[in-house]
Each structure stands twice: as C-alpha cells, then as structure tokens.
Backbone atoms as SQL, in Angstrom:
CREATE TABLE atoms (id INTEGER PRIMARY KEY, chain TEXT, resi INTEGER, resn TEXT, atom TEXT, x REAL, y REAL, z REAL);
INSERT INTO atoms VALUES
  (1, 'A', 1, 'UNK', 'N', 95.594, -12.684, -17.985),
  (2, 'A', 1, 'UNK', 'CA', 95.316, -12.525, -16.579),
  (3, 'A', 1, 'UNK', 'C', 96.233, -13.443, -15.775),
  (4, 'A', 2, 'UNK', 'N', 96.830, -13.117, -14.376),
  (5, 'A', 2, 'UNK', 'CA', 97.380, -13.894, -13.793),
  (6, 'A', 2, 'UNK', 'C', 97.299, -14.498, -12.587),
  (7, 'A', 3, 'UNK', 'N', 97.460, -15.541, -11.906),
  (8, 'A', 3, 'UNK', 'CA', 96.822, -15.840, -10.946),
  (9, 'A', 3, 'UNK', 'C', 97.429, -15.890, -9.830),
  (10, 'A', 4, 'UNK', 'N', 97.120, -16.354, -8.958),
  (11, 'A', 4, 'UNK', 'CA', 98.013, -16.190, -7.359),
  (12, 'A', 4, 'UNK', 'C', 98.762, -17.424, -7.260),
  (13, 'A', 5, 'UNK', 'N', 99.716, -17.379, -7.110),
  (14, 'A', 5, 'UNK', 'CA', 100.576, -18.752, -7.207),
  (15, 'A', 5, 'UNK', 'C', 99.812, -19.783, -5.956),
  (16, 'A', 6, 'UNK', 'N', 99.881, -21.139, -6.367),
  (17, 'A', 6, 'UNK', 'CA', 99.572, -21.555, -5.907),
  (18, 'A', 6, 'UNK', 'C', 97.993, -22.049, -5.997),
  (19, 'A', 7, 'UNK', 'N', 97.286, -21.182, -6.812),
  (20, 'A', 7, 'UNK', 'CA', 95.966, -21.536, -6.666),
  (21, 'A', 7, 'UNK', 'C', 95.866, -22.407, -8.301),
  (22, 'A', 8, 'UNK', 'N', 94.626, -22.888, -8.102),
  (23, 'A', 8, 'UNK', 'CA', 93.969, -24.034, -9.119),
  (24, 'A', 8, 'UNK', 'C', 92.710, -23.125, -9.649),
  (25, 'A', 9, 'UNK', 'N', 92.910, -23.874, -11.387),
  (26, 'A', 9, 'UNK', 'CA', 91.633, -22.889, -12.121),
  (27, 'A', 9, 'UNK', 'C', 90.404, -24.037, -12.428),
  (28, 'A', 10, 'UNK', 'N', 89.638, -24.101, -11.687),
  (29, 'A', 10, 'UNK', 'CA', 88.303, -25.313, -11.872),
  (30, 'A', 10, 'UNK', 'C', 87.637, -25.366, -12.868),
  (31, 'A', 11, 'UNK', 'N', 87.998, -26.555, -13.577),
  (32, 'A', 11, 'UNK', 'CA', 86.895, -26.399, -15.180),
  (33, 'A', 11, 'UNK', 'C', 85.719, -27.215, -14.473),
  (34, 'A', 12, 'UNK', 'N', 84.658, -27.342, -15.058),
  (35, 'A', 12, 'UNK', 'CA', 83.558, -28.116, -15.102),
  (36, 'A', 12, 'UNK', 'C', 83.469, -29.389, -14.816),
  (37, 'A', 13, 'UNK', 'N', 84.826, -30.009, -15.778),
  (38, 'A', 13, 'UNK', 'CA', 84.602, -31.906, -14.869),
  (39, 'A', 13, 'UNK', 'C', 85.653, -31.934, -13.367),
  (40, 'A', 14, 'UNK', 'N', 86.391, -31.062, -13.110),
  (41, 'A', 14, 'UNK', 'CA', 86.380, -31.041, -11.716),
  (42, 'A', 14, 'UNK', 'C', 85.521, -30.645, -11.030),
  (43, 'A', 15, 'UNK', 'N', 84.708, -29.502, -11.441),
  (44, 'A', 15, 'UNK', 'CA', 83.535, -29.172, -10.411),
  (45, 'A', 15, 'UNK', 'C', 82.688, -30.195, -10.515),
  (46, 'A', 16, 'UNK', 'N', 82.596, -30.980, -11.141),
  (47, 'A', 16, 'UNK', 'CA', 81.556, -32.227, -11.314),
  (48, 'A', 16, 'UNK', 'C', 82.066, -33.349, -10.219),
  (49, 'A', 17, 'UNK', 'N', 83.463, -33.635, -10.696),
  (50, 'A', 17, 'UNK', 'CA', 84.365, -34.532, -9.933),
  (51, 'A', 17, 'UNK', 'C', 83.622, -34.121, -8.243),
  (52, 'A', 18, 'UNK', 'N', 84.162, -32.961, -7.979),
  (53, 'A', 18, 'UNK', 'CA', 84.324, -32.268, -6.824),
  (54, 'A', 18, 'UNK', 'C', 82.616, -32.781, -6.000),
  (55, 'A', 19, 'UNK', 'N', 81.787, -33.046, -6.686),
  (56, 'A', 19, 'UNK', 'CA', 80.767, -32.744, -6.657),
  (57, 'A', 19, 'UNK', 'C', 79.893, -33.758, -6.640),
  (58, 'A', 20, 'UNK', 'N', 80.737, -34.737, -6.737),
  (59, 'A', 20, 'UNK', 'CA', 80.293, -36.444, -6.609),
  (60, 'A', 20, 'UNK', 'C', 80.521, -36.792, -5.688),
  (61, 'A', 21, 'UNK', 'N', 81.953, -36.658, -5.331),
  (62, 'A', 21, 'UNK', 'CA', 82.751, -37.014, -3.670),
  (63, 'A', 21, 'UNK', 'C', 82.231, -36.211, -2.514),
  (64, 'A', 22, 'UNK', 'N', 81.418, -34.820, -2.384),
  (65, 'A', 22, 'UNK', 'CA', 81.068, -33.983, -1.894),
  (66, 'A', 22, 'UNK', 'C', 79.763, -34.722, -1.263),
  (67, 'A', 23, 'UNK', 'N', 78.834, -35.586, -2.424),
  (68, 'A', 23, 'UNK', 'CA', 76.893, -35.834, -2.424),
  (69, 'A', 23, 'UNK', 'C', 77.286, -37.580, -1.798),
  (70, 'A', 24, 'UNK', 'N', 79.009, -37.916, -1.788),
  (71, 'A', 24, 'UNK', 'CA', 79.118, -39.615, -1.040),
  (72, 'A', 24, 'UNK', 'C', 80.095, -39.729, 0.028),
  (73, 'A', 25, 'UNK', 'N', 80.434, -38.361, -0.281),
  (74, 'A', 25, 'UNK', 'CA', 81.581, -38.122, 1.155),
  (75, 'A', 25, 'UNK', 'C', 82.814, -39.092, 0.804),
  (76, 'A', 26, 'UNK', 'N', 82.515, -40.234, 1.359),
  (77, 'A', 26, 'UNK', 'CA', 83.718, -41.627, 1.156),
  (78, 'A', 26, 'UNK', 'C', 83.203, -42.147, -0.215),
  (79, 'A', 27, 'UNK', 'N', 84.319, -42.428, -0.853),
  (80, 'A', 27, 'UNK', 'CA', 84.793, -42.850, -2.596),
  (81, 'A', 27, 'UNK', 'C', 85.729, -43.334, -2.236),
  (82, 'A', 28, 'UNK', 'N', 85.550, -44.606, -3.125),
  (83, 'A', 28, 'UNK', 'CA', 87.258, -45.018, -3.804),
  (84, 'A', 28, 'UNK', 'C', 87.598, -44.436, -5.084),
  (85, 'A', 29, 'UNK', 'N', 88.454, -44.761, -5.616),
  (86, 'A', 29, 'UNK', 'CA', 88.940, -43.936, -6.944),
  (87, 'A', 29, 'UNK', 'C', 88.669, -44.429, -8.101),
  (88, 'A', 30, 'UNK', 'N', 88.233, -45.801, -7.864),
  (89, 'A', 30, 'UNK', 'CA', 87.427, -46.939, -8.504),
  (90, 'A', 30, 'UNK', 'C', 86.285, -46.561, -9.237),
  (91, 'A', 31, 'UNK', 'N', 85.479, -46.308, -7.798),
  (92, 'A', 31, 'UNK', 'CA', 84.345, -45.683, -7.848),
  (93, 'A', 31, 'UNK', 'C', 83.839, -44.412, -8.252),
  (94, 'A', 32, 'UNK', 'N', 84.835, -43.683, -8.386),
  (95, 'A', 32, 'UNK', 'CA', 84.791, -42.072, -8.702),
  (96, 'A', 32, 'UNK', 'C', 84.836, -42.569, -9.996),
  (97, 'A', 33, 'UNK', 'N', 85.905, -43.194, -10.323),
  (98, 'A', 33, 'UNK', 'CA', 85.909, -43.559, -11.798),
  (99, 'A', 33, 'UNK', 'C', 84.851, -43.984, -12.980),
  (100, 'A', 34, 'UNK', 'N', 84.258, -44.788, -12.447),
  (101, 'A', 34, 'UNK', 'CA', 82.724, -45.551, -12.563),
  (102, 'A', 34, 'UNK', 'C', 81.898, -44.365, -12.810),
  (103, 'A', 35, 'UNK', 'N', 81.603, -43.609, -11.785),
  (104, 'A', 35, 'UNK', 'CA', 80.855, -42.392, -11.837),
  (105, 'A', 35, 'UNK', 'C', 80.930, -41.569, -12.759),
  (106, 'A', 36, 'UNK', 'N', 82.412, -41.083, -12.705),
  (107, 'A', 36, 'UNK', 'CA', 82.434, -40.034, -14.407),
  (108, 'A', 36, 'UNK', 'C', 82.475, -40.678, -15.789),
  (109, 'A', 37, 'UNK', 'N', 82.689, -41.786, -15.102),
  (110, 'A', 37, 'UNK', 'CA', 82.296, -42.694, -16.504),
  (111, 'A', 37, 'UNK', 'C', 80.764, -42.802, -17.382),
  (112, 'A', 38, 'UNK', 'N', 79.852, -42.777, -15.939),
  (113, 'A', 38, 'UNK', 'CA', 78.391, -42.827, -16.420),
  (114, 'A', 38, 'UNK', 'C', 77.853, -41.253, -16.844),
  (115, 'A', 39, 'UNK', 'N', 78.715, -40.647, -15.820),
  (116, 'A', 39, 'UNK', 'CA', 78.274, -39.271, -16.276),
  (117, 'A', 39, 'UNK', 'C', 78.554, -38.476, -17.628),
  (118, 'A', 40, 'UNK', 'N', 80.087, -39.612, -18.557),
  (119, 'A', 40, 'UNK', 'CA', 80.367, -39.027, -19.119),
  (120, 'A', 40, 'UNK', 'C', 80.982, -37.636, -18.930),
  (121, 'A', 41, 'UNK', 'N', 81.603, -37.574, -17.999),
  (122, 'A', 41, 'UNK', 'CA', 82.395, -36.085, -17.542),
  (123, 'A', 41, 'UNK', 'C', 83.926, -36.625, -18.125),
  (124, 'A', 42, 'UNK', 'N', 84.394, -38.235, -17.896),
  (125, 'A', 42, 'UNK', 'CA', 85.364, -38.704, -18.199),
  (126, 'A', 42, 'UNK', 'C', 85.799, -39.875, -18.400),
  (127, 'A', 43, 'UNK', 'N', 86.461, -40.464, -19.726),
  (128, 'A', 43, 'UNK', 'CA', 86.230, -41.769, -20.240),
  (129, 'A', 43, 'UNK', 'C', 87.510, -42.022, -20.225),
  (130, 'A', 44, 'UNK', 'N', 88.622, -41.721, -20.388),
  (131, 'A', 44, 'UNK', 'CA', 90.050, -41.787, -20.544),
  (132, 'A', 44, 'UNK', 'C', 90.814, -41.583, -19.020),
  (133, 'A', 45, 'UNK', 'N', 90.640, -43.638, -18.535),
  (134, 'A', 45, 'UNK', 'CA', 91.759, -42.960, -17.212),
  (135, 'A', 45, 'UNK', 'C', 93.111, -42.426, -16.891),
  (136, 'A', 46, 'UNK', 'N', 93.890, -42.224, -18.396),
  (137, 'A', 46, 'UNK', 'CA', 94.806, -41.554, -17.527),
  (138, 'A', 46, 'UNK', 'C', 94.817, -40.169, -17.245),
  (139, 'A', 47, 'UNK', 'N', 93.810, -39.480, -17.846),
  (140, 'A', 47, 'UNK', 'CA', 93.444, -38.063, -17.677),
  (141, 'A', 47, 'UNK', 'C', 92.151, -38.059, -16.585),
  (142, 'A', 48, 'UNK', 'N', 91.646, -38.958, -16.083),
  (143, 'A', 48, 'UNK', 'CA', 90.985, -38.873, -14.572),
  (144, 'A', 48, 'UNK', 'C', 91.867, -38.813, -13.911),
  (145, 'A', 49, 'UNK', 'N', 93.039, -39.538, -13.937),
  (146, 'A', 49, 'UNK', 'CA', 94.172, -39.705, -13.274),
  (147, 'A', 49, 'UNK', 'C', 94.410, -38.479, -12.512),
  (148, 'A', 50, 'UNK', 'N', 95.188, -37.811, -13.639),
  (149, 'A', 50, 'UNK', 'CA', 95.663, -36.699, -13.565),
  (150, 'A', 50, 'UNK', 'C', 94.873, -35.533, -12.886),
  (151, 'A', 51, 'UNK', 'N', 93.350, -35.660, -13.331),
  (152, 'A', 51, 'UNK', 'CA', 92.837, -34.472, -12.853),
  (153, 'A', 51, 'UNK', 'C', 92.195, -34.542, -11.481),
  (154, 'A', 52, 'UNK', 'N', 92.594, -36.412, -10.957),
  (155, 'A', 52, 'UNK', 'CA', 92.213, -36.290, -9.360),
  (156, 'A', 52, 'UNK', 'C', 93.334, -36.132, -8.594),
  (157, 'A', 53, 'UNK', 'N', 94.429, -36.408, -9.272),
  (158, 'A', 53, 'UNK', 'CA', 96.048, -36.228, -8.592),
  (159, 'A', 53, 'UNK', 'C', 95.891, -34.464, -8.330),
  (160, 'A', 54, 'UNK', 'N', 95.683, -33.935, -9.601),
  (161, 'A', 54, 'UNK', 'CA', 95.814, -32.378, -9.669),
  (162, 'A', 54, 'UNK', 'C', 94.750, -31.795, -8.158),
  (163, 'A', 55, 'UNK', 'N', 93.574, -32.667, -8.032),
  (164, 'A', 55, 'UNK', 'CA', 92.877, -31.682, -7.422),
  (165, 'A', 55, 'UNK', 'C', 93.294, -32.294, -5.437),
  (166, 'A', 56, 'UNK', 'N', 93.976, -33.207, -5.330),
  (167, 'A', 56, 'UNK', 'CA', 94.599, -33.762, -4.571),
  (168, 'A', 56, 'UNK', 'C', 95.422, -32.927, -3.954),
  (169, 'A', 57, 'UNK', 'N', 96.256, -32.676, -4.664),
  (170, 'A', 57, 'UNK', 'CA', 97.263, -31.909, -4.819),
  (171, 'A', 57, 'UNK', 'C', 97.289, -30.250, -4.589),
  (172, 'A', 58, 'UNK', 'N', 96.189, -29.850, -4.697),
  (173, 'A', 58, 'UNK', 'CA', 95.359, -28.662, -4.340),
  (174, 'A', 58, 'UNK', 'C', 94.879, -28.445, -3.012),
  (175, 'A', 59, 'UNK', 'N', 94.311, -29.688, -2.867),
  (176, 'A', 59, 'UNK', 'CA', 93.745, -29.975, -1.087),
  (177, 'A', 59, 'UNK', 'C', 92.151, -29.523, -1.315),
  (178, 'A', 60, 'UNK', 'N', 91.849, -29.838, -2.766),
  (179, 'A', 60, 'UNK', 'CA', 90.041, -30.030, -2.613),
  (180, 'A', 60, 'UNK', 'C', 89.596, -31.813, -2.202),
  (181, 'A', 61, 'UNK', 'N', 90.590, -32.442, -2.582),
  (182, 'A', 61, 'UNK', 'CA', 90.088, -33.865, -2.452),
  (183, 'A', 61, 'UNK', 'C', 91.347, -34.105, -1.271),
  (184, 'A', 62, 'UNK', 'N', 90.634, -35.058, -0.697),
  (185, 'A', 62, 'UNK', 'CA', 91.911, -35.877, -0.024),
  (186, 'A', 62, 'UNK', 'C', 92.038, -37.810, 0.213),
  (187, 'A', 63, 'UNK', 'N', 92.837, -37.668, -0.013),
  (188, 'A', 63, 'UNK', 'CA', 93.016, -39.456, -0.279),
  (189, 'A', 63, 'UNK', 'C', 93.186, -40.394, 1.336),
  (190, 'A', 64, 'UNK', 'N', 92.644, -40.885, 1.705),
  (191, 'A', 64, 'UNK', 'CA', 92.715, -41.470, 2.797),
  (192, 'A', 64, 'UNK', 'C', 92.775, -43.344, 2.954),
  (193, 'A', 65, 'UNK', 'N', 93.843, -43.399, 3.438),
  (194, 'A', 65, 'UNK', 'CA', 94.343, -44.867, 3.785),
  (195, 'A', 65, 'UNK', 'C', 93.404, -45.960, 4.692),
  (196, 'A', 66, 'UNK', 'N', 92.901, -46.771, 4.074),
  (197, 'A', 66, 'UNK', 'CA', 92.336, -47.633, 4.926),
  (198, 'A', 66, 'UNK', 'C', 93.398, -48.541, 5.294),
  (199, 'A', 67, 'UNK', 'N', 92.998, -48.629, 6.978),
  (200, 'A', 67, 'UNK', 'CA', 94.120, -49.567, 7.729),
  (201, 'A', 67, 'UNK', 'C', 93.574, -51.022, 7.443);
C-alpha cells in the first residue's frame, strides 16, 4: 500500500506520546521522557529521540522556546 507523500504512519507509542502532551498541554522533553519511561512505552533515549523529532517534524508536536 502506498501513502501520500508527506504523511506519517502512527504506531501506538506515538499515539501514546501524542497523548501525554495532549492530557499536559506544556512538557519539556525531560518530562515527556520520564513519562514514557513510567509508562514503559519507551526506555531507550535515543529512539524517544527520534520518534519526538519524527513527530515534530510532522507538525503533531511542536517545540517551543522559552525566553
């Protein structure tokens, strides 16, 4: 099957991810981290890494600069 360029295929620990930041609104990445940590959705940060860069990068999450 093929998909529409441009779009993202959501497994489960992003919809989880998605779904933490969604129920606290404001997160640090710290803290997101912490979270899938307890949840066990994700224990290995450089693949949280990746899969909050990825969903970043998508424009489901967005990263915002404190002044």
């Amino acid at each position: 099957m093929r998909y529409l360029k441009g779009s993202v295929s959501l497994r489960y620990r992003d919809r989880e991810l998605l779904h933490l930041v969604a129920d606290a609104r404001y997160m640090t990445h710290g803290q997101l981290f912490q979270l899938a940590q307890a949840k066990a959705l994700e224990v290995d940060r450089p693949v949280f890494n990746w899969r909050v860069r990825r969903l970043v990068n998508s424009g489901l999450l967005r990263k915002q600069v404190v002044p």
